[in-house]
XYZ file of C-alpha atoms in Angstrom:
487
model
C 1.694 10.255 32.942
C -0.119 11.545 29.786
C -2.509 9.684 28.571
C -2.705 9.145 24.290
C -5.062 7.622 22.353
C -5.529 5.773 19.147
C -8.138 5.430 16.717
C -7.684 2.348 14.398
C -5.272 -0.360 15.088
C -4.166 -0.814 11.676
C -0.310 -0.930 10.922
C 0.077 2.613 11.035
C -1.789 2.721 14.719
C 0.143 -0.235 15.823
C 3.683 1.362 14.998
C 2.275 4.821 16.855
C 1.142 2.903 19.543
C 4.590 1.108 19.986
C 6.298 4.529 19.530
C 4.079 6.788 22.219
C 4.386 4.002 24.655
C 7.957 4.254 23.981
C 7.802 8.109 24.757
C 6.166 7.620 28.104
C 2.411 7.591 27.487
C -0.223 5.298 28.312
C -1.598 4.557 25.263
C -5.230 3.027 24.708
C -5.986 1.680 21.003
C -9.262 1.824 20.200
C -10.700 -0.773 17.034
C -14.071 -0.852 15.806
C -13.673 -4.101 14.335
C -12.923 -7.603 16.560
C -9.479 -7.905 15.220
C -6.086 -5.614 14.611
C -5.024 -4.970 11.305
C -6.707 -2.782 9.202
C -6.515 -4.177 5.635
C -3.803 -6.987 6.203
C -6.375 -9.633 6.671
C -6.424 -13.243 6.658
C -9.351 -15.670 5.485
C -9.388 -19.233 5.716
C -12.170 -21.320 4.173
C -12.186 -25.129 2.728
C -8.675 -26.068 3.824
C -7.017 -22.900 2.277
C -5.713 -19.510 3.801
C -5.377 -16.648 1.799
C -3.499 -12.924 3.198
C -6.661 -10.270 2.553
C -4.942 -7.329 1.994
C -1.452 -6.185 1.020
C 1.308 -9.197 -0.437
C 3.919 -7.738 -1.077
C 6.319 -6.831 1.542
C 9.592 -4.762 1.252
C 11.573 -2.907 3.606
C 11.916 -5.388 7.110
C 13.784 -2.841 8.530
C 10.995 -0.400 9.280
C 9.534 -3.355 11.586
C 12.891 -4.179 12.968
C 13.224 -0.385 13.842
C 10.159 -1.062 15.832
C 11.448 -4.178 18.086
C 14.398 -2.603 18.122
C 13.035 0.509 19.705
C 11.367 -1.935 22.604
C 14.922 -3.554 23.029
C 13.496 -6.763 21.993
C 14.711 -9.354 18.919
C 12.247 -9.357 16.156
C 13.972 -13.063 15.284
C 12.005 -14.209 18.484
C 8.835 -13.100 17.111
C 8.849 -12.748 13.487
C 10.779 -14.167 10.327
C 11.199 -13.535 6.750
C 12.839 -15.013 3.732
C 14.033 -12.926 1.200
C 12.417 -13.873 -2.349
C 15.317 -14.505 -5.392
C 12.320 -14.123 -7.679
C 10.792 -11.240 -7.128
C 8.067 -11.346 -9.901
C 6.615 -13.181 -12.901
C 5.680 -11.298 -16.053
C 3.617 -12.932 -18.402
C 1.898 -10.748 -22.046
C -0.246 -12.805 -24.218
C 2.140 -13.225 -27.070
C 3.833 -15.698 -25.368
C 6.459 -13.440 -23.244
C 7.228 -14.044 -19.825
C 9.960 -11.873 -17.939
C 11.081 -13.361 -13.898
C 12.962 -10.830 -12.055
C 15.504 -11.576 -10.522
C 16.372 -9.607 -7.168
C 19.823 -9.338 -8.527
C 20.057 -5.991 -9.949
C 23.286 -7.074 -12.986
C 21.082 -10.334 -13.941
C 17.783 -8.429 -13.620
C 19.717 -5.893 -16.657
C 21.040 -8.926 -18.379
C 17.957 -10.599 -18.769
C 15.602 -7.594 -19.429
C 18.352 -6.448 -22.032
C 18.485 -9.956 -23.928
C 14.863 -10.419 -23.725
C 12.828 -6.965 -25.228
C 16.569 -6.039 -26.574
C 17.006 -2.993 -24.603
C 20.508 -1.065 -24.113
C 22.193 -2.549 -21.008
C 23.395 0.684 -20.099
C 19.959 2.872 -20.421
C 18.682 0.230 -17.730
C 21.801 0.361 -15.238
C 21.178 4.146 -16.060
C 17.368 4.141 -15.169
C 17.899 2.416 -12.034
C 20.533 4.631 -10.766
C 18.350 7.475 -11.189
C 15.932 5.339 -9.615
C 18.154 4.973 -6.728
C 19.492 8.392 -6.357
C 15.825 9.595 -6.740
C 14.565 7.805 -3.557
C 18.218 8.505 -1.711
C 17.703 12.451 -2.050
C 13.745 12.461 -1.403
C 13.735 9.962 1.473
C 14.572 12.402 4.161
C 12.324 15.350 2.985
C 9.293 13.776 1.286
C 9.004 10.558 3.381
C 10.734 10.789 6.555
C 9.506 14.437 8.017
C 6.064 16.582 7.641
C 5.726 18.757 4.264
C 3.667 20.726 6.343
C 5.906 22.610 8.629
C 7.890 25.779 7.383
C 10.653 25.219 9.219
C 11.429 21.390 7.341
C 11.845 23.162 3.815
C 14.957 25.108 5.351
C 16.955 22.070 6.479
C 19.814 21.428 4.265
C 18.869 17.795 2.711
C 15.725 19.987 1.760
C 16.770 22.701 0.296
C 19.688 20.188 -1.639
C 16.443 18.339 -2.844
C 14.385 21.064 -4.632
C 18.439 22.740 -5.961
C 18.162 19.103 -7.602
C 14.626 19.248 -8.582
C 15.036 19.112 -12.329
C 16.442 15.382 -11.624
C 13.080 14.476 -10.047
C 11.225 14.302 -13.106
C 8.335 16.345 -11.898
C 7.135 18.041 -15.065
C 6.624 14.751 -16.952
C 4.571 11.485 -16.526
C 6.405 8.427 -15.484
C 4.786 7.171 -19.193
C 6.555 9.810 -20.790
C 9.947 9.089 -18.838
C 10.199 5.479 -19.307
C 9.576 5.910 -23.307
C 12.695 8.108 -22.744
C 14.205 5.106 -21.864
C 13.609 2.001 -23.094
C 12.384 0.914 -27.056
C 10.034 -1.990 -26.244
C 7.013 -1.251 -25.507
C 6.942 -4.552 -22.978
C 9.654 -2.979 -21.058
C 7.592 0.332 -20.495
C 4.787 -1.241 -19.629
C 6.932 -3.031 -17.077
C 8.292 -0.294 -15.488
C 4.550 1.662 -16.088
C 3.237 -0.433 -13.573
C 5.207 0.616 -10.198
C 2.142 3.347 -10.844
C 0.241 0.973 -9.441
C 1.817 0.537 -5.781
C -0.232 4.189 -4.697
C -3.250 3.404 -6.781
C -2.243 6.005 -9.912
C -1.642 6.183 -13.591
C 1.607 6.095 -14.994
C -0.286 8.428 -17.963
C -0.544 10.727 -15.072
C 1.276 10.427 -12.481
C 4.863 11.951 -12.000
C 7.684 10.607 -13.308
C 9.164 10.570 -9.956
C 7.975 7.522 -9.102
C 10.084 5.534 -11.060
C 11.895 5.647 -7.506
C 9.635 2.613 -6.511
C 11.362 0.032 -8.468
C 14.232 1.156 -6.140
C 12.648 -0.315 -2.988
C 12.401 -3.626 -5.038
C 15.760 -3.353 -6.316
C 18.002 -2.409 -3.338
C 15.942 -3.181 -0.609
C 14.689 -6.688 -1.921
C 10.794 -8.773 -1.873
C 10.559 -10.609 0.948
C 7.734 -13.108 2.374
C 7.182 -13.590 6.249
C 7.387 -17.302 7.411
C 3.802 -17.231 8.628
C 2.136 -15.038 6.022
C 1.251 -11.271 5.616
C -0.766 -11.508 8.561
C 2.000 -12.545 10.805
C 3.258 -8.647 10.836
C 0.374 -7.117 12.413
C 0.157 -10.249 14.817
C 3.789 -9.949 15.921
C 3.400 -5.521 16.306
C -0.004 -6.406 18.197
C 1.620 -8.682 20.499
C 4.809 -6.110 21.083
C 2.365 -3.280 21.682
C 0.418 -5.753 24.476
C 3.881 -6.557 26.029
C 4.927 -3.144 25.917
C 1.370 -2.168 28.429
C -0.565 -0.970 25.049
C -4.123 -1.186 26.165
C -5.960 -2.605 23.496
C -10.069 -1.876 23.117
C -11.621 -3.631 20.578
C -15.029 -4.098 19.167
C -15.324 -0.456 20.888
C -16.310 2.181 17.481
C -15.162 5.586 18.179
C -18.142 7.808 18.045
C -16.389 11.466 18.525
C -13.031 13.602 18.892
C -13.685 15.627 21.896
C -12.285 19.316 22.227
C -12.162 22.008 24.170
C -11.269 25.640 23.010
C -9.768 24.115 19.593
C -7.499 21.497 21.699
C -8.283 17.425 21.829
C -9.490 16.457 25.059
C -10.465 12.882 24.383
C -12.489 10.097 22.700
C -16.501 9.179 23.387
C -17.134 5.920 21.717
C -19.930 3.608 22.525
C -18.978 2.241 25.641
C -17.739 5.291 27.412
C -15.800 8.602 27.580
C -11.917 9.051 27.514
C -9.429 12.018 28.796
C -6.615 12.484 26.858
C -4.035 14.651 26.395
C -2.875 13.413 22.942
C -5.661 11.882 20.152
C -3.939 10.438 16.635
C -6.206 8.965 14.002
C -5.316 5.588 11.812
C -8.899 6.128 10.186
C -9.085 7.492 6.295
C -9.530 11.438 6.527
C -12.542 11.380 5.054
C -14.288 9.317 7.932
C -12.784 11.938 10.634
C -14.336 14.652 9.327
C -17.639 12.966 8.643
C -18.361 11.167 11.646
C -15.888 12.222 14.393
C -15.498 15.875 13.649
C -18.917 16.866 11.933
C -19.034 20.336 13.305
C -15.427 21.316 12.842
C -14.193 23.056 9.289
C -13.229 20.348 6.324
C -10.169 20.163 4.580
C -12.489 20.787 1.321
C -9.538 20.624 -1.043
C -7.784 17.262 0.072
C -11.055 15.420 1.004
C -12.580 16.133 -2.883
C -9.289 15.487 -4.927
C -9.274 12.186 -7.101
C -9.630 8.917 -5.770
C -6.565 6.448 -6.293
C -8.115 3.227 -7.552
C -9.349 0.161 -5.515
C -9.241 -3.340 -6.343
C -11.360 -6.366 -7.311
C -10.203 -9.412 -5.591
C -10.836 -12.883 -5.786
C -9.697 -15.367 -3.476
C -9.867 -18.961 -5.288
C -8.651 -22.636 -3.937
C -7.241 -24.159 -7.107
C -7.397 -27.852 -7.349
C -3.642 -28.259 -9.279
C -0.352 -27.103 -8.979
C 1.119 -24.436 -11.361
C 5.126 -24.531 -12.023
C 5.081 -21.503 -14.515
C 3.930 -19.354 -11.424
C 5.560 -18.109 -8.207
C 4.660 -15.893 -5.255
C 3.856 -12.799 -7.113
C 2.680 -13.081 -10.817
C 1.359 -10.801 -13.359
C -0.522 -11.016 -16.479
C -0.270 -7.775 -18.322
C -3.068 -6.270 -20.168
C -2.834 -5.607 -23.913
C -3.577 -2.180 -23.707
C -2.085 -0.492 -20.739
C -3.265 2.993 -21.480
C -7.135 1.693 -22.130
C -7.104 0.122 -18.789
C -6.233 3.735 -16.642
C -8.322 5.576 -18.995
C -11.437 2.984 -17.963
C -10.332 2.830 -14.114
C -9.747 6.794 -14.266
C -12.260 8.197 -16.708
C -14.752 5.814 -16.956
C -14.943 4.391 -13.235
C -14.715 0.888 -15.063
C -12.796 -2.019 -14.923
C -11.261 -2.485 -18.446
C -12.401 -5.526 -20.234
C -8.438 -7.064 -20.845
C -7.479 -6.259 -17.593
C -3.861 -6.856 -15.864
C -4.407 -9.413 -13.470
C -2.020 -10.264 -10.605
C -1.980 -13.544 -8.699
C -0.149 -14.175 -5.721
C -0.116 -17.800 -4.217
C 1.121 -17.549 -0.955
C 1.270 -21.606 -1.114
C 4.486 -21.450 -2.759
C 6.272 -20.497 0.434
C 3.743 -21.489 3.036
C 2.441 -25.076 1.580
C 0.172 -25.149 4.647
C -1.813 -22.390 2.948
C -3.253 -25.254 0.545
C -4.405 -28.324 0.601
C -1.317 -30.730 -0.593
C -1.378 -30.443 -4.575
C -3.345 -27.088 -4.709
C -2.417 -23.875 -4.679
C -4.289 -20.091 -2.753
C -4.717 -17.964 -5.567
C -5.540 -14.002 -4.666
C -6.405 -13.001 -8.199
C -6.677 -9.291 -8.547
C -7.701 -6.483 -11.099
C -7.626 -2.918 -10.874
C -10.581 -1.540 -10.108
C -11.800 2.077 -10.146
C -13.185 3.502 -6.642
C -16.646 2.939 -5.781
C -19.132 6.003 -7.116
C -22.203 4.169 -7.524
C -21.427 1.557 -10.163
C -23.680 -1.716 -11.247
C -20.940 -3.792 -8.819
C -22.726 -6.873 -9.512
C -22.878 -6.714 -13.350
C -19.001 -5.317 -13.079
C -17.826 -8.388 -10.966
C -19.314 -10.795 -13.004
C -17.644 -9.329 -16.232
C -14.559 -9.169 -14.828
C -14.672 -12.572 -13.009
C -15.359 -13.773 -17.013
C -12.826 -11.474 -18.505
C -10.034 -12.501 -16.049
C -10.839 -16.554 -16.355
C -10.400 -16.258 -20.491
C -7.249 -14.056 -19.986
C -5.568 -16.754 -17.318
C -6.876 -19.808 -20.210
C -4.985 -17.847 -23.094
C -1.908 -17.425 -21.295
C -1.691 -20.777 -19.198
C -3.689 -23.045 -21.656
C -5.949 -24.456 -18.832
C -9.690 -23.940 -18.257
C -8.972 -22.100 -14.482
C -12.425 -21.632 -13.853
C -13.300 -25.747 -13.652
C -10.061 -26.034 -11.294
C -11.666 -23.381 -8.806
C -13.051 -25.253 -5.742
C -13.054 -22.423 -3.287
C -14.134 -18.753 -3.499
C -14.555 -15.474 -2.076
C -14.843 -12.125 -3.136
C -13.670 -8.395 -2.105
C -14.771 -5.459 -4.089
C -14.336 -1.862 -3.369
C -17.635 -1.697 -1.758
C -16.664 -4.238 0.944
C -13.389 -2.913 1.313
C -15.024 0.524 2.452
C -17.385 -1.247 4.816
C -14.975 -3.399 6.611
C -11.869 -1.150 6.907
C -13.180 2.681 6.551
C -11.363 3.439 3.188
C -13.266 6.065 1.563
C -15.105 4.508 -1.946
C -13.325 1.686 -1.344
C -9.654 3.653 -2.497
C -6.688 1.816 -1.639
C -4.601 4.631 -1.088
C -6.487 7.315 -0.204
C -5.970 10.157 -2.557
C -4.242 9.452 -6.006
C -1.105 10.420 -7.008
C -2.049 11.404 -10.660
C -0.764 14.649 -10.671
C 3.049 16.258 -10.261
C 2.322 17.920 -6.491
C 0.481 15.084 -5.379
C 2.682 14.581 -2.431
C 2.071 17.885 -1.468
C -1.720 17.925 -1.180
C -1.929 14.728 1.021
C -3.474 15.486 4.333
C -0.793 16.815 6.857
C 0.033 14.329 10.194
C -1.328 16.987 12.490
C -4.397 19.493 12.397
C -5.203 23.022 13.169
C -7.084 21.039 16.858
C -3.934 20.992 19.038
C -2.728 17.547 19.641
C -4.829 15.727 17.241
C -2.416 13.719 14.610
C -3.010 11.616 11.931
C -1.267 8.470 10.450
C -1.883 5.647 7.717
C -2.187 5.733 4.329
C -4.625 8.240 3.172
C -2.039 10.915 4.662
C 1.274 12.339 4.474
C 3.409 10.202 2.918
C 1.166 7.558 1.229
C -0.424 4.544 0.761
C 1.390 0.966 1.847
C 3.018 -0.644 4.579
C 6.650 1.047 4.409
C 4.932 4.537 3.919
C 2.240 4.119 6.786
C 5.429 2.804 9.122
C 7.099 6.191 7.986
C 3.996 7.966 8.789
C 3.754 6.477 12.248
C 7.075 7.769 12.909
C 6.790 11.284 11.697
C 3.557 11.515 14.136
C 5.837 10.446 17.011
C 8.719 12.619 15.904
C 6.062 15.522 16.246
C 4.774 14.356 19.609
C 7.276 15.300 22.446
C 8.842 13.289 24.553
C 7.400 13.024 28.071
C-alpha cells in the first residue's frame, strides 16, 4: 500500500486525510501544533467558551459527503440546527434589518424597510443563484489549472455565459445597479468580506455568496464550531488515519523533481504522495527553500485579517442573536484604510457573534460569549499595540451608541487575537485570513494551483485554489483527491 502524507491537520487536511484513506493509502497527518484544527479554535477562560476561528457555518452537506464516504451516519457524531435568523443588522441611525432564512420574507422585509423594488431583489438573488449554479462545477469543484478542464462542456457553457458573471465590474458598482438605498448596498457590499476583499474592488461575481446563505441556509452545530473538526478528527482516527502531533514538519523531500517524503523533527518519512494544508507562502519558505517560487502568486495582495476580541459579558442582550453586525458609517473609508492604508478604520463594522444564544453552556447563566470582531488589514509591520487599543476604544463607543449601554463596564472576561497571533499560531501568512485577496476580476485564476510542477506534491486549504473558508477548503480537499488516483 502507498503511503501519503499530510502536512497540517486543519479542515482542509482532515477532509484529504478522510478521502486518501478512502482511496487506499495509509495516510500519516502530521501537526505542528498539540491540537487539530487549524483556525477553528476553541478557548475557554472564567466560566465562558468562545469558537476561535470561523462562526459561521453553511453548507452541512460537504461534511455529510465526508461520513457518508466512510459509510458512517454523521447524526451519530455530529448535529446541527438550522438558524431562522440568519443575521442582525444594526446602522447608527437607528436601523436594524434580521434576515430571515426565508428567501419571500427576507424580500418582503428588505423591500418595506430601505423601500427597495420587490422585484429588483427576487431579481438579484436569482442571478445570485444562477451565478453560483453555472460556476460551481468549473471554478469550485475541479482545478483551473489543467487544460483539459476548460474543454468540458459545463466549462465552456460557463465562459459562452460570461457576460452574466459580472466580471468587468465591482460588486460596489453592481449592487448600486440594483438597489436605491444606500443601507441595502452596503448590505449586500459586505458578502466581500467572506474571502477577505473589497466590494470597491472585488468582482461583481461574488454577489453569488449571498446564495450559499440564501438556498443553502446558516446553521449552528449543537456543540459549537469546534465540534466539526472534533467529529472529522475522530472519523479520520476510526478510519486508521495516523495522527502525529506536536511533530513540525521541517522539509519536503525529493528526488529528481518527484516527492519522496517528509523530515520533521522527530524523524524521516517515505512517501509516495505529500499534500500540504500549510499557507503557500510557508512551503516555499521553510519546506522548499531551494526549489523555484511561485513569485507572482506568493507577492499578490493580501486579503485582510481580523482583530478579535473575545469578551464574557456580565448581562443578557435580547436585541442580539447568533450573528450580529454593526455597520460602519462609511463603508468605502473602511476598505480604503484596511487596503491602502494597512489601518483599521476608526468607525469600523463590528460583528459579534454570541455563541450563548444556542449553546447557554457557553456562559455563565445570565451572560452572554461575545467574539467581537473588526476588519483588520494584514500584518506589514504596524504599531499593533497602539492599533488594538484604538480600536478596542473605537468599537466600545460604537456598541454604546447603538445599544445605549456602557459595554466596556459589563466586560468581565477577555482575550485578544490580532493578525500577528493569528500568523504565529496557525501559519497564515501576515496574519491574512484568506490567503490572497480577491480584489481584482481574475482573482480566482491566480490562486495557487492544488498540485505543483514536484510530482505528487498537492496542496489544499484556503490560501489555494478555490478560496478561503470552510465550504471552499472542503471543495479543495476534494479536488486534491479527485487528482490523486485511486489505488
Amino acid at each position: 500500500m502507498k503511503r501519503a502524507l499530510i502536512i497540517g491537520s486543519g479542515i482542509a487536511g482532515l477532509a484529504a486525510a478522510i478521502r486518501l484513506k478512502q482511496k487506499g493509502y495509509l495516510v500519516d497527518v502530521f501537526e505542528a501544533s498539540s491540537t487539530v484544527g487549524g483556525k477553528i479554535g476553541t478557548l475557554e477562560k472564567d466560566g465562558f467558551r468562545w469558537d476561535t476561528g470561523p462562526s459561521l457555518f453553511t453548507m452541512p452537506g460537504l461534511i455529510k459527503e465526508l461520513f457518508d464516504l466512510c459509510d458512517e451516519n454523521l447524526e451519530d457524531y455530529f448535529s446541527y440546527i438550522q438558524k431562522e435568523t440568519i443575521c442582525n443588522y444594526f446602522w447608527e441611525d437607528g436601523t436594524s434589518f434580521s434576515v430571515h432564512a426565508d428567501e419571500g420574507q427576507f424580500i418582503n422585509d428588505l423591500a418595506v424597510l430601505l423601500g427597495e423594488d420587490k422585484s429588483l431583489i427576487k431579481s438579484y438573488l436569482a442571478r445570485s443563484k444562477a451565478k453560483y449554479k453555472l460556476t460551481e462545477p468549473v471554478f469550485l469543484n475541479q482545478s483551473l489549472h489543467i487544460w483539459k478542464n476548460y474543454f468540458k462542456p459545463k466549462t465552456l457553457k460557463a465562459f459562452a455565459k460570461s457576460t452574466s458573471l459580472d466580471l468587468f465590474k465591482s460588486l460596489d458598482e453592481l449592487n448600486k445597479e440594483y438597489f436605491k438605498n444606500s443601507k441595502s448596498v452596503q448590505f449586500f457590499n459586505r458578502f466581500a468580506t467572506y474571502n477577505g476583499s473589497s466590494p470597491y474592488k472585488t468582482s461583481g461575481i461574488m454577489s453569488m455568496i449571498p446564495s450559499l446563505e440564501m438556498n443553502y441556509g446558516t446553521y449552528f452545530p449543537k456543540k459549537g464550531m469546534r465540534s466539526i473538526v472534533d467529529s472529522l478528527y475522530e472519523l479520520a482516527k476510526r478510519q486508521g488515519v495516523e495522527f502525529h502531533l506536536n511533530e513540525k514538519v521541517q522539509r519536503i523531500e525529493t528526488t529528481s523533481n518527484k516527492v519522496s517524503g517528509l523530515k520533521t523533527v522527530k524523524d524521516t518519512y517515505k512517501a509516495a504522495i505529500v499534500v500540504s494544508n500549510m499557507d503557500v507562502h510557508y512551503v516555499y519558505e521553510e519546506l522548499l527553500p531551494e526549489k523555484r517560487k511561485p513569485k507572482r502568486i506568493l507577492n499578490q495582495e493580501k486579503s485582510s485579517s481580523a482583530l478579535i476580541f473575545y469578551w464574557g459579558v456580565k448581562k443578557s442582550f435580547q436585541q442580539l442573536d447568533l450573528h450580529n453586525v454593526f455597520f460602519s458609517d462609511n463603508y468605502e473609508k473602511e476598505f480604503e484604510s484596511l487596503f491602502e492604508k494597512k489601518e483599521i478604520f476608526n468607525d469600523p463594522t463590528i460583528y459579534i457573534n454570541i455563541s450563548s444564544k444556542e449553546k447557554p453552556d457557553d456562559a455563565p447563566e445570565g451572560m452572554e460569549n461575545w467574539f467581537v470582531m473588526v476588519n483588520a488589514p494584514a500584518n506589514y509591520g504596524q504599531n499593533w499595540s497602539s492599533l488594538i487599543a484604538e480600536a478596542k476604544s473605537n468599537i466600545l463607543k460604537k456598541l454604546e451608541r447603538c445599544l445605549g449601554e456602557n459595554v466596556g463596564e459589563l466586560i468581565i472576561s477577555e482575550e485578544i487575537l490580532d493578525p500577528i497571533k493569528i500568523d504565529n499560531e496557525t501559519k497564515s501568512f501576515r496574519g491574512s485570513l484568506y490567503g490572497n485577496s480577491s480584489n481584482s476580476r481574475y482573482s480566482a485564476f491566480f490562486r495557487h494551483p492544488n498540485f505543483n510542477r514536484i510530482r505528487n506534491l498537492y496542496f489544499c486549504g484556503g490560501s489555494v485554489h478555490p478560496g478561503g473558508g470552510i465550504p471552499l477548503s472542503l471543495k479543495s480537499a476534494k479536488i486534491v483527491s479527485d487528482l490523486i488516483p485511486k489505488l
